[in-house]
CSV table of C-alpha atoms in Angstrom, one decimal:
chain,number,residue,atom,x,y,z
A,1,MET,CA,12.8,-28.3,-25.4
A,2,THR,CA,14.5,-26.7,-28.4
A,3,THR,CA,12.0,-25.1,-30.8
A,4,ASN,CA,12.4,-24.2,-34.5
A,5,THR,CA,12.0,-20.5,-35.4
A,6,ASN,CA,10.2,-21.3,-38.6
A,7,PRO,CA,6.4,-21.4,-38.3
A,8,VAL,CA,4.8,-24.8,-38.8
A,9,LEU,CA,1.5,-23.0,-39.4
A,10,ALA,CA,1.1,-19.5,-40.9
A,11,VAL,CA,-2.1,-17.6,-41.5
A,12,GLU,CA,-1.6,-14.5,-43.7
A,13,ASN,CA,-4.2,-11.7,-44.2
A,14,LEU,CA,-7.1,-14.3,-43.9
A,15,ARG,CA,-10.6,-13.1,-44.8
A,16,VAL,CA,-13.6,-15.4,-44.5
A,17,GLY,CA,-17.1,-14.1,-45.2
A,18,PHE,CA,-20.7,-15.3,-45.2
A,19,LYS,CA,-23.9,-14.1,-46.7
A,20,THR,CA,-27.2,-14.4,-44.8
A,21,ARG,CA,-29.1,-13.8,-48.1
A,22,ARG,CA,-28.0,-13.9,-51.7
A,23,LYS,CA,-28.2,-10.2,-52.2
A,24,ALA,CA,-27.1,-9.3,-48.6
A,25,PRO,CA,-23.7,-7.7,-48.1
A,26,MET,CA,-20.9,-9.9,-47.0
A,27,PHE,CA,-20.5,-10.5,-43.3
A,28,TRP,CA,-16.8,-10.9,-42.5
A,29,ALA,CA,-16.4,-13.5,-39.8
A,30,VAL,CA,-12.6,-13.2,-40.1
A,31,ASP,CA,-11.2,-9.9,-41.4
A,32,ASP,CA,-7.5,-9.7,-42.3
A,33,VAL,CA,-6.1,-12.0,-39.6
A,34,SER,CA,-2.4,-13.1,-39.6
A,35,LEU,CA,-0.7,-15.4,-37.1
A,36,LYS,CA,2.3,-17.7,-36.9
A,37,LEU,CA,2.5,-20.9,-34.9
A,38,ARG,CA,6.1,-22.2,-34.3
A,39,SER,CA,7.2,-25.7,-33.8
A,40,GLY,CA,6.7,-27.1,-30.3
A,41,ARG,CA,4.7,-24.1,-29.1
A,42,THR,CA,1.1,-23.3,-28.3
A,43,MET,CA,-0.7,-20.3,-29.9
A,44,GLY,CA,-3.9,-19.3,-28.1
A,45,LEU,CA,-6.9,-17.8,-29.9
A,46,ILE,CA,-9.1,-16.0,-27.4
A,47,GLY,CA,-12.2,-13.9,-27.7
A,48,GLU,CA,-15.9,-14.1,-26.9
A,49,SER,CA,-18.5,-16.0,-29.0
A,50,GLY,CA,-18.6,-14.6,-32.5
A,51,SER,CA,-15.1,-13.3,-32.6
A,52,GLY,CA,-14.0,-15.7,-35.4
A,53,LYS,CA,-11.9,-18.2,-33.5
A,54,SER,CA,-13.6,-21.4,-34.7
A,55,THR,CA,-13.9,-19.9,-38.2
A,56,ILE,CA,-10.2,-19.6,-38.4
A,57,ALA,CA,-9.8,-23.2,-37.3
A,58,ASN,CA,-12.3,-24.3,-40.0
A,59,ALA,CA,-10.5,-22.3,-42.6
A,60,VAL,CA,-7.2,-24.0,-41.6
A,61,LEU,CA,-8.9,-27.4,-41.8
A,62,GLY,CA,-10.5,-26.5,-45.2
A,63,LEU,CA,-14.0,-26.7,-43.9
A,64,VAL,CA,-15.0,-23.2,-45.0
A,65,PRO,CA,-13.9,-21.3,-48.2
A,66,VAL,CA,-11.4,-18.5,-47.9
A,67,GLN,CA,-12.2,-15.2,-49.7
A,68,ALA,CA,-8.7,-13.6,-49.3
A,69,GLY,CA,-5.3,-14.4,-47.8
A,70,HIS,CA,-3.9,-17.9,-47.4
A,71,VAL,CA,-2.9,-20.6,-45.0
A,72,GLU,CA,0.5,-22.4,-45.0
A,73,LEU,CA,1.4,-25.6,-43.3
A,74,MET,CA,5.1,-26.5,-43.2
A,75,GLY,CA,5.8,-23.9,-45.8
A,76,GLU,CA,3.2,-25.3,-48.2
A,77,LYS,CA,0.0,-23.3,-49.1
A,78,ILE,CA,-3.0,-25.4,-48.2
A,79,SER,CA,-5.9,-23.0,-48.5
A,80,GLY,CA,-7.9,-23.8,-51.6
A,81,LEU,CA,-6.5,-27.3,-52.1
A,82,PRO,CA,-8.8,-29.9,-53.8
A,83,ALA,CA,-10.3,-32.6,-51.6
A,84,SER,CA,-8.0,-35.2,-53.2
A,85,ARG,CA,-4.9,-33.4,-52.0
A,86,ARG,CA,-6.3,-32.4,-48.6
A,87,LYS,CA,-6.5,-36.1,-47.7
A,88,THR,CA,-2.8,-36.3,-47.2
A,89,LEU,CA,-2.8,-33.3,-44.8
A,90,GLY,CA,-4.1,-35.6,-42.1
A,91,ARG,CA,-0.5,-36.8,-41.6
A,92,SER,CA,0.4,-33.3,-40.4
A,93,LEU,CA,-2.8,-31.6,-39.3
A,94,GLN,CA,-5.4,-32.9,-36.8
A,95,ALA,CA,-8.1,-31.5,-34.5
A,96,VAL,CA,-9.6,-32.1,-31.1
A,97,PHE,CA,-13.1,-30.7,-30.9
A,98,GLN,CA,-15.2,-29.4,-27.9
A,99,ASP,CA,-17.6,-32.3,-27.4
A,100,PRO,CA,-16.2,-35.8,-27.5
A,101,ASN,CA,-19.7,-37.2,-27.4
A,102,THR,CA,-20.3,-35.9,-31.0
A,103,SER,CA,-16.7,-36.4,-32.3
A,104,LEU,CA,-16.6,-40.1,-31.5
A,105,ASN,CA,-18.8,-42.5,-33.3
A,106,PRO,CA,-20.9,-44.2,-30.6
A,107,PHE,CA,-21.3,-47.4,-32.7
A,108,TRP,CA,-17.5,-47.9,-33.2
A,109,THR,CA,-15.2,-49.3,-30.6
A,110,VAL,CA,-12.4,-47.1,-29.4
A,111,GLY,CA,-9.8,-49.1,-31.3
A,112,ARG,CA,-11.7,-48.6,-34.6
A,113,SER,CA,-12.0,-44.9,-34.0
A,114,LEU,CA,-8.3,-44.6,-33.3
A,115,ALA,CA,-7.4,-46.7,-36.3
A,116,GLU,CA,-9.4,-44.6,-38.8
A,117,PRO,CA,-6.9,-41.7,-39.3
A,118,LEU,CA,-4.0,-44.1,-40.0
A,119,ALA,CA,-6.1,-46.5,-42.1
A,120,ALA,CA,-7.3,-43.6,-44.3
A,121,GLN,CA,-3.6,-42.9,-45.2
A,122,GLY,CA,-3.2,-46.5,-46.4
A,123,ARG,CA,0.5,-46.6,-45.3
A,124,HIS,CA,0.4,-49.0,-42.3
A,125,SER,CA,-0.5,-52.6,-41.6
A,126,ARG,CA,-3.2,-53.7,-39.1
A,127,ASP,CA,-0.5,-54.8,-36.6
A,128,GLN,CA,1.2,-51.4,-36.8
A,129,ILE,CA,-2.1,-49.6,-36.3
A,130,ARG,CA,-3.0,-51.7,-33.3
A,131,GLN,CA,0.4,-51.1,-31.8
A,132,ARG,CA,0.2,-47.4,-32.4
A,133,ALA,CA,-3.3,-47.3,-30.8
A,134,ALA,CA,-2.2,-49.2,-27.7
A,135,GLN,CA,0.8,-46.9,-27.3
A,136,LEU,CA,-1.3,-43.7,-27.5
A,137,LEU,CA,-3.9,-45.0,-25.2
A,138,SER,CA,-1.1,-45.5,-22.7
A,139,ASP,CA,0.3,-42.1,-23.4
A,140,VAL,CA,-3.1,-40.4,-22.6
A,141,GLY,CA,-3.5,-42.4,-19.3
A,142,LEU,CA,-5.9,-45.1,-20.4
A,143,ASP,CA,-5.5,-48.9,-20.4
A,144,PRO,CA,-4.5,-50.2,-23.9
A,145,GLY,CA,-7.2,-52.9,-23.4
A,146,ALA,CA,-9.8,-50.2,-23.6
A,147,SER,CA,-9.7,-50.4,-27.4
A,148,HIS,CA,-12.4,-53.0,-27.4
A,149,ARG,CA,-14.9,-50.8,-25.5
A,150,PHE,CA,-17.3,-48.2,-26.7
A,151,PRO,CA,-17.3,-44.5,-26.0
A,152,ARG,CA,-20.5,-44.8,-23.8
A,153,GLN,CA,-18.5,-46.8,-21.4
A,154,PHE,CA,-16.2,-43.9,-20.5
A,155,SER,CA,-16.5,-40.6,-18.6
A,156,GLY,CA,-16.4,-37.3,-20.4
A,157,GLY,CA,-12.8,-36.7,-19.5
A,158,GLN,CA,-11.8,-40.2,-20.6
A,159,ARG,CA,-13.6,-39.6,-24.0
A,160,GLN,CA,-11.6,-36.4,-24.5
A,161,ARG,CA,-8.4,-38.4,-23.8
A,162,ILE,CA,-9.5,-40.8,-26.5
A,163,SER,CA,-10.1,-37.9,-28.9
A,164,ILE,CA,-6.6,-36.6,-28.2
A,165,ALA,CA,-5.1,-40.0,-28.8
A,166,ARG,CA,-6.9,-40.2,-32.1
A,167,ALA,CA,-5.6,-36.8,-33.1
A,168,LEU,CA,-2.0,-38.0,-32.4
A,169,MET,CA,-2.3,-41.3,-34.3
A,170,THR,CA,-0.7,-39.8,-37.5
A,171,SER,CA,2.1,-38.0,-35.6
A,172,PRO,CA,0.9,-34.6,-36.8
A,173,LYS,CA,2.9,-31.4,-36.6
A,174,VAL,CA,-0.1,-29.3,-35.7
A,175,VAL,CA,-3.2,-30.1,-33.6
A,176,ILE,CA,-6.1,-27.6,-33.4
A,177,CYS,CA,-7.8,-27.7,-30.0
A,178,ASP,CA,-11.2,-26.0,-30.5
A,179,GLU,CA,-12.6,-25.4,-27.0
A,180,SER,CA,-11.3,-28.8,-26.1
A,181,VAL,CA,-11.7,-28.4,-22.3
A,182,SER,CA,-14.6,-26.0,-22.0
A,183,ALA,CA,-17.2,-28.8,-21.7
A,184,LEU,CA,-15.4,-30.5,-18.9
A,185,ASP,CA,-15.5,-30.1,-15.1
A,186,LEU,CA,-12.8,-27.8,-13.7
A,187,SER,CA,-10.8,-30.6,-12.0
A,188,VAL,CA,-10.9,-32.6,-15.3
A,189,GLN,CA,-9.9,-29.5,-17.2
A,190,ALA,CA,-6.7,-29.3,-15.2
A,191,GLN,CA,-5.9,-33.0,-15.9
A,192,ILE,CA,-6.5,-32.5,-19.7
A,193,LEU,CA,-4.3,-29.4,-19.7
A,194,ASN,CA,-1.5,-31.2,-17.9
A,195,LEU,CA,-1.9,-34.1,-20.4
A,196,LEU,CA,-1.7,-31.7,-23.4
A,197,ALA,CA,1.5,-30.2,-22.0
A,198,ASP,CA,3.0,-33.7,-21.4
A,199,LEU,CA,2.2,-34.8,-24.9
A,200,GLN,CA,3.7,-31.7,-26.4
A,201,ASP,CA,6.9,-32.4,-24.6
A,202,LYS,CA,6.9,-36.1,-25.7
A,203,HIS,CA,5.8,-35.7,-29.3
A,204,GLY,CA,6.9,-32.2,-30.2
A,205,VAL,CA,3.5,-31.3,-31.5
A,206,SER,CA,2.3,-27.7,-31.9
A,207,TYR,CA,-1.2,-26.6,-30.7
A,208,LEU,CA,-3.5,-23.9,-32.0
A,209,PHE,CA,-5.5,-23.6,-28.8
A,210,ILE,CA,-9.0,-21.9,-29.0
A,211,SER,CA,-10.6,-20.7,-25.9
A,212,HIS,CA,-12.8,-18.0,-24.4
A,213,ASP,CA,-11.3,-18.4,-20.9
A,214,MET,CA,-8.2,-16.2,-20.3
A,215,SER,CA,-7.2,-18.2,-17.2
A,216,VAL,CA,-6.9,-21.4,-19.4
A,217,VAL,CA,-4.9,-19.5,-22.1
A,218,ARG,CA,-2.5,-18.1,-19.5
A,219,HIS,CA,-1.9,-21.6,-18.3
A,220,VAL,CA,-1.1,-23.5,-21.5
A,221,CYS,CA,-0.2,-21.0,-24.3
A,222,HIS,CA,3.2,-19.5,-25.1
A,223,ASP,CA,1.7,-16.9,-27.3
A,224,VAL,CA,-1.9,-15.5,-27.7
A,225,THR,CA,-3.9,-13.6,-30.3
A,226,VAL,CA,-6.9,-11.7,-29.0
A,227,LEU,CA,-9.8,-11.5,-31.5
A,228,TYR,CA,-13.0,-9.4,-31.5
A,229,ARG,CA,-15.5,-9.5,-34.3
A,230,GLY,CA,-13.1,-11.2,-36.7
A,231,GLN,CA,-10.2,-8.7,-36.2
A,232,VAL,CA,-7.0,-9.0,-34.2
A,233,MET,CA,-7.0,-6.6,-31.2
A,234,GLU,CA,-3.7,-7.7,-29.7
A,235,SER,CA,-1.1,-10.4,-30.0
A,236,GLY,CA,2.2,-11.4,-28.4
A,237,PRO,CA,3.7,-13.6,-25.7
A,238,THR,CA,1.0,-14.6,-23.2
A,239,ALA,CA,2.9,-13.5,-20.1
A,240,LEU,CA,3.3,-10.0,-21.5
A,241,VAL,CA,-0.3,-9.7,-22.9
A,242,SER,CA,-1.9,-10.9,-19.6
A,243,ALA,CA,0.4,-8.9,-17.3
A,244,GLU,CA,-0.1,-5.6,-19.0
A,245,PRO,CA,-2.8,-5.6,-21.6
A,246,ALA,CA,-2.3,-3.0,-24.4
A,247,HIS,CA,-5.9,-3.1,-25.7
A,248,PRO,CA,-9.0,-2.3,-23.6
A,249,TYR,CA,-10.7,-5.5,-24.9
A,250,THR,CA,-7.9,-7.6,-23.5
A,251,ARG,CA,-8.3,-5.8,-20.2
A,252,ALA,CA,-12.0,-6.6,-20.4
A,253,LEU,CA,-11.3,-10.3,-20.9
A,254,LEU,CA,-9.0,-10.3,-17.9
A,255,LEU,CA,-11.7,-8.7,-15.8
A,256,ALA,CA,-14.1,-11.4,-16.9
A,257,ALA,CA,-11.8,-14.2,-15.8
A,258,PRO,CA,-13.2,-15.6,-12.5
A,259,VAL,CA,-11.2,-15.7,-9.2
A,260,ALA,CA,-11.8,-17.9,-6.2
A,261,ASP,CA,-12.3,-15.1,-3.7
A,262,PRO,CA,-16.0,-14.1,-3.7
A,263,VAL,CA,-15.2,-10.5,-2.5
A,264,LYS,CA,-12.7,-9.9,-5.3
A,265,GLN,CA,-15.1,-11.5,-7.8
A,266,ARG,CA,-17.9,-9.0,-6.8
A,267,GLU,CA,-15.3,-6.1,-7.1
A,268,LYS,CA,-14.4,-7.4,-10.6
A,269,ARG,CA,-18.0,-7.4,-11.6
A,270,ARG,CA,-18.6,-3.9,-10.4
A,271,ALA,CA,-15.4,-2.8,-12.2
A,272,ALA,CA,-16.6,-4.4,-15.5
A,273,ALA,CA,-20.1,-2.9,-15.1
A,274,ALA,CA,-18.6,0.6,-14.5
A,275,ALA,CA,-16.5,0.3,-17.7
A,276,GLU,CA,-19.5,-0.8,-19.7
A,277,ALA,CA,-21.6,2.1,-18.3
A,278,ALA,CA,-18.9,4.6,-19.3
A,279,ALA,CA,-18.7,3.2,-22.8
A,280,PRO,CA,-20.3,5.4,-25.6
A,281,SER,CA,-23.6,4.2,-26.8
A,282,SER,CA,-23.2,5.1,-30.5
A,283,ASP,CA,-22.2,2.3,-32.9
A,284,ALA,CA,-18.8,2.3,-34.6
A,285,GLY,CA,-18.9,3.0,-38.3
A,286,PRO,CA,-17.9,0.3,-40.8
A,287,ALA,CA,-14.4,1.7,-41.0
A,288,GLY,CA,-13.9,2.2,-37.2
A,289,CYS,CA,-12.6,0.0,-34.5
A,290,PRO,CA,-15.2,-2.8,-33.8
A,291,PHE,CA,-14.7,-2.5,-30.0
A,292,ALA,CA,-15.3,1.3,-30.0
A,293,PRO,CA,-19.1,1.0,-29.0
A,294,ARG,CA,-18.0,-0.9,-25.8
A,295,CYS,CA,-14.8,0.8,-25.1
A,296,PRO,CA,-14.8,3.4,-22.2
A,297,PHE,CA,-11.7,5.0,-23.6
A,298,ALA,CA,-12.9,5.5,-27.2
A,299,VAL,CA,-12.8,8.8,-29.0
A,300,ASP,CA,-14.2,10.0,-32.3
A,301,LYS,CA,-11.2,8.7,-34.2
A,302,CYS,CA,-11.8,5.2,-32.9
A,303,ARG,CA,-15.4,5.2,-34.3
A,304,ALA,CA,-14.3,6.6,-37.7
A,305,GLU,CA,-11.0,5.0,-38.5
A,306,ARG,CA,-9.9,1.4,-38.2
A,307,PRO,CA,-6.6,1.1,-36.2
A,308,VAL,CA,-3.6,-0.5,-37.7
A,309,LEU,CA,-2.1,-3.5,-36.0
A,310,ARG,CA,1.3,-2.1,-35.0
A,311,GLY,CA,4.3,-3.6,-33.3
A,312,LEU,CA,5.5,-2.6,-29.9
A,313,PRO,CA,9.1,-2.7,-28.6
A,314,ASP,CA,8.5,-5.7,-26.4
A,315,GLY,CA,7.3,-7.9,-29.2
A,316,ARG,CA,3.6,-7.5,-28.9
A,317,LYS,CA,1.2,-6.1,-31.5
A,318,VAL,CA,-1.8,-3.9,-30.8
A,319,ALA,CA,-4.6,-2.4,-32.9
A,320,CYS,CA,-5.5,0.7,-30.8
A,321,HIS,CA,-5.4,4.4,-31.6
A,322,ARG,CA,-5.2,5.3,-28.0
A,323,TYR,CA,-2.4,3.0,-26.8
A,324,PRO,CA,-0.7,3.8,-24.4
A,325,GLU,CA,-2.7,6.9,-23.6
A,326,TRP,CA,-5.8,5.0,-22.5
A,327,GLN,CA,-3.8,3.3,-19.7
A,328,THR,CA,-3.3,6.7,-18.0
A,329,GLU,CA,-7.1,7.1,-17.8
A,330,ILE,CA,-7.6,3.8,-15.9
A,331,GLU,CA,-7.8,5.8,-12.6
A,332,ARG,CA,-11.4,6.7,-13.7
A,333,PHE,CA,-12.1,3.0,-12.8
A,334,PRO,CA,-9.9,2.4,-9.7
A,335,PRO,CA,-11.4,-1.0,-8.8
A,336,ALA,CA,-10.7,-2.3,-12.4
A,337,GLN,CA,-7.0,-1.3,-12.1
A,338,GLN,CA,-6.8,-3.0,-8.7
A,339,GLU,CA,-8.3,-6.1,-10.1
A,340,VAL,CA,-6.0,-6.3,-13.1
A,341,GLU,CA,-3.0,-5.9,-10.7
A,342,GLN,CA,-4.5,-8.6,-8.4
A,343,LEU,CA,-5.1,-10.8,-11.4
A,344,SER,CA,-1.5,-10.5,-12.5
A,345,ARG,CA,-0.2,-11.5,-9.0
A,346,THR,CA,-2.6,-14.3,-8.0
A,347,HIS,CA,-4.7,-15.6,-10.9
A,348,THR,CA,-1.9,-17.5,-12.7
A,349,TRP,CA,-2.0,-21.2,-12.7
A,350,GLY,CA,1.7,-21.4,-13.6
A,351,GLU,CA,4.6,-19.1,-13.0
A,352,SER,CA,5.3,-16.2,-15.3
A,353,GLY,CA,7.4,-16.5,-18.4
A,354,ASN,CA,7.0,-17.6,-22.0
A,355,GLN,CA,7.0,-21.3,-21.2
A,356,PRO,CA,3.7,-22.4,-19.7
A,357,SER,CA,3.8,-24.1,-16.3
A,358,LYS,CA,1.7,-26.9,-15.3
A,359,PRO,CA,-0.7,-26.6,-12.3
A,360,ASN,CA,0.2,-28.4,-9.1
A,361,ARG,CA,-0.8,-32.1,-9.4
């Protein structure tokens, strides 16, 4: 499918902060993050809990205030818009959340839940809304007659399909998927990931896909941004980032991704434990790299000076003082290197390349 080179969603130098107490210093949940999502593509945001992934999504949706930077949708600045103007953004921007049990009203029928986004825009008749709902239920693999049933009458995977159908009711340009498969069984996860890829091909929608699972990101995302404590550690095409991580934190995420072989899984755990044990115990200063306290390759400069996010010749970006020097020191942890190589060869749901491949059905 041909994609437009202009971004449909752009986040520029975004900073979002919170205060635990009125006189407490600002805690920066998102600190100077920039990313671009292009038409018909999927951008993955990955990192452990507390890395700022969902805060970025909330800032894009206008659910939290932005202290610095801005968000653009289709070339229009949308951060800081009043509520009266944000209502119209539902035509171009929608979201699918982690738990369909809480995102669907249990007292509404499926048809009413699907109708709500279009009805709020006030631009379609009841017949048009019913036809659109029936079409999207069919697109997500459900019987159009299910519109008269309630969410409790469906399984968890089916409820998530309903949530996806609701997000597509307004024909949005961008859909934010915030941990949209993490609450599902593995077999159901694969079905939903297949569905998202099929819907992207059919409707040309772009996804901002949030996850903590590198194996899922490798499967569905064209590009990926790796976050740690609100800062970008690495970004670039998913195939390149996962095949040869430029940042030690990306390597740690790859080591954390499970594999089916129990022997290799035990080796991965030992490798990760060895890397953690070798990491310095002192905390990084406020101006240093946030990952320095956990990084086995960190030096004094890492703890004293924040690295700049710099571009690499292959199109990736990395914020690491010691790239590529740290990669020559991996032999200190030979099992870890073996596991990264094994992961690159075997732990890919689809084939390598910038276009994500669907798992075997």
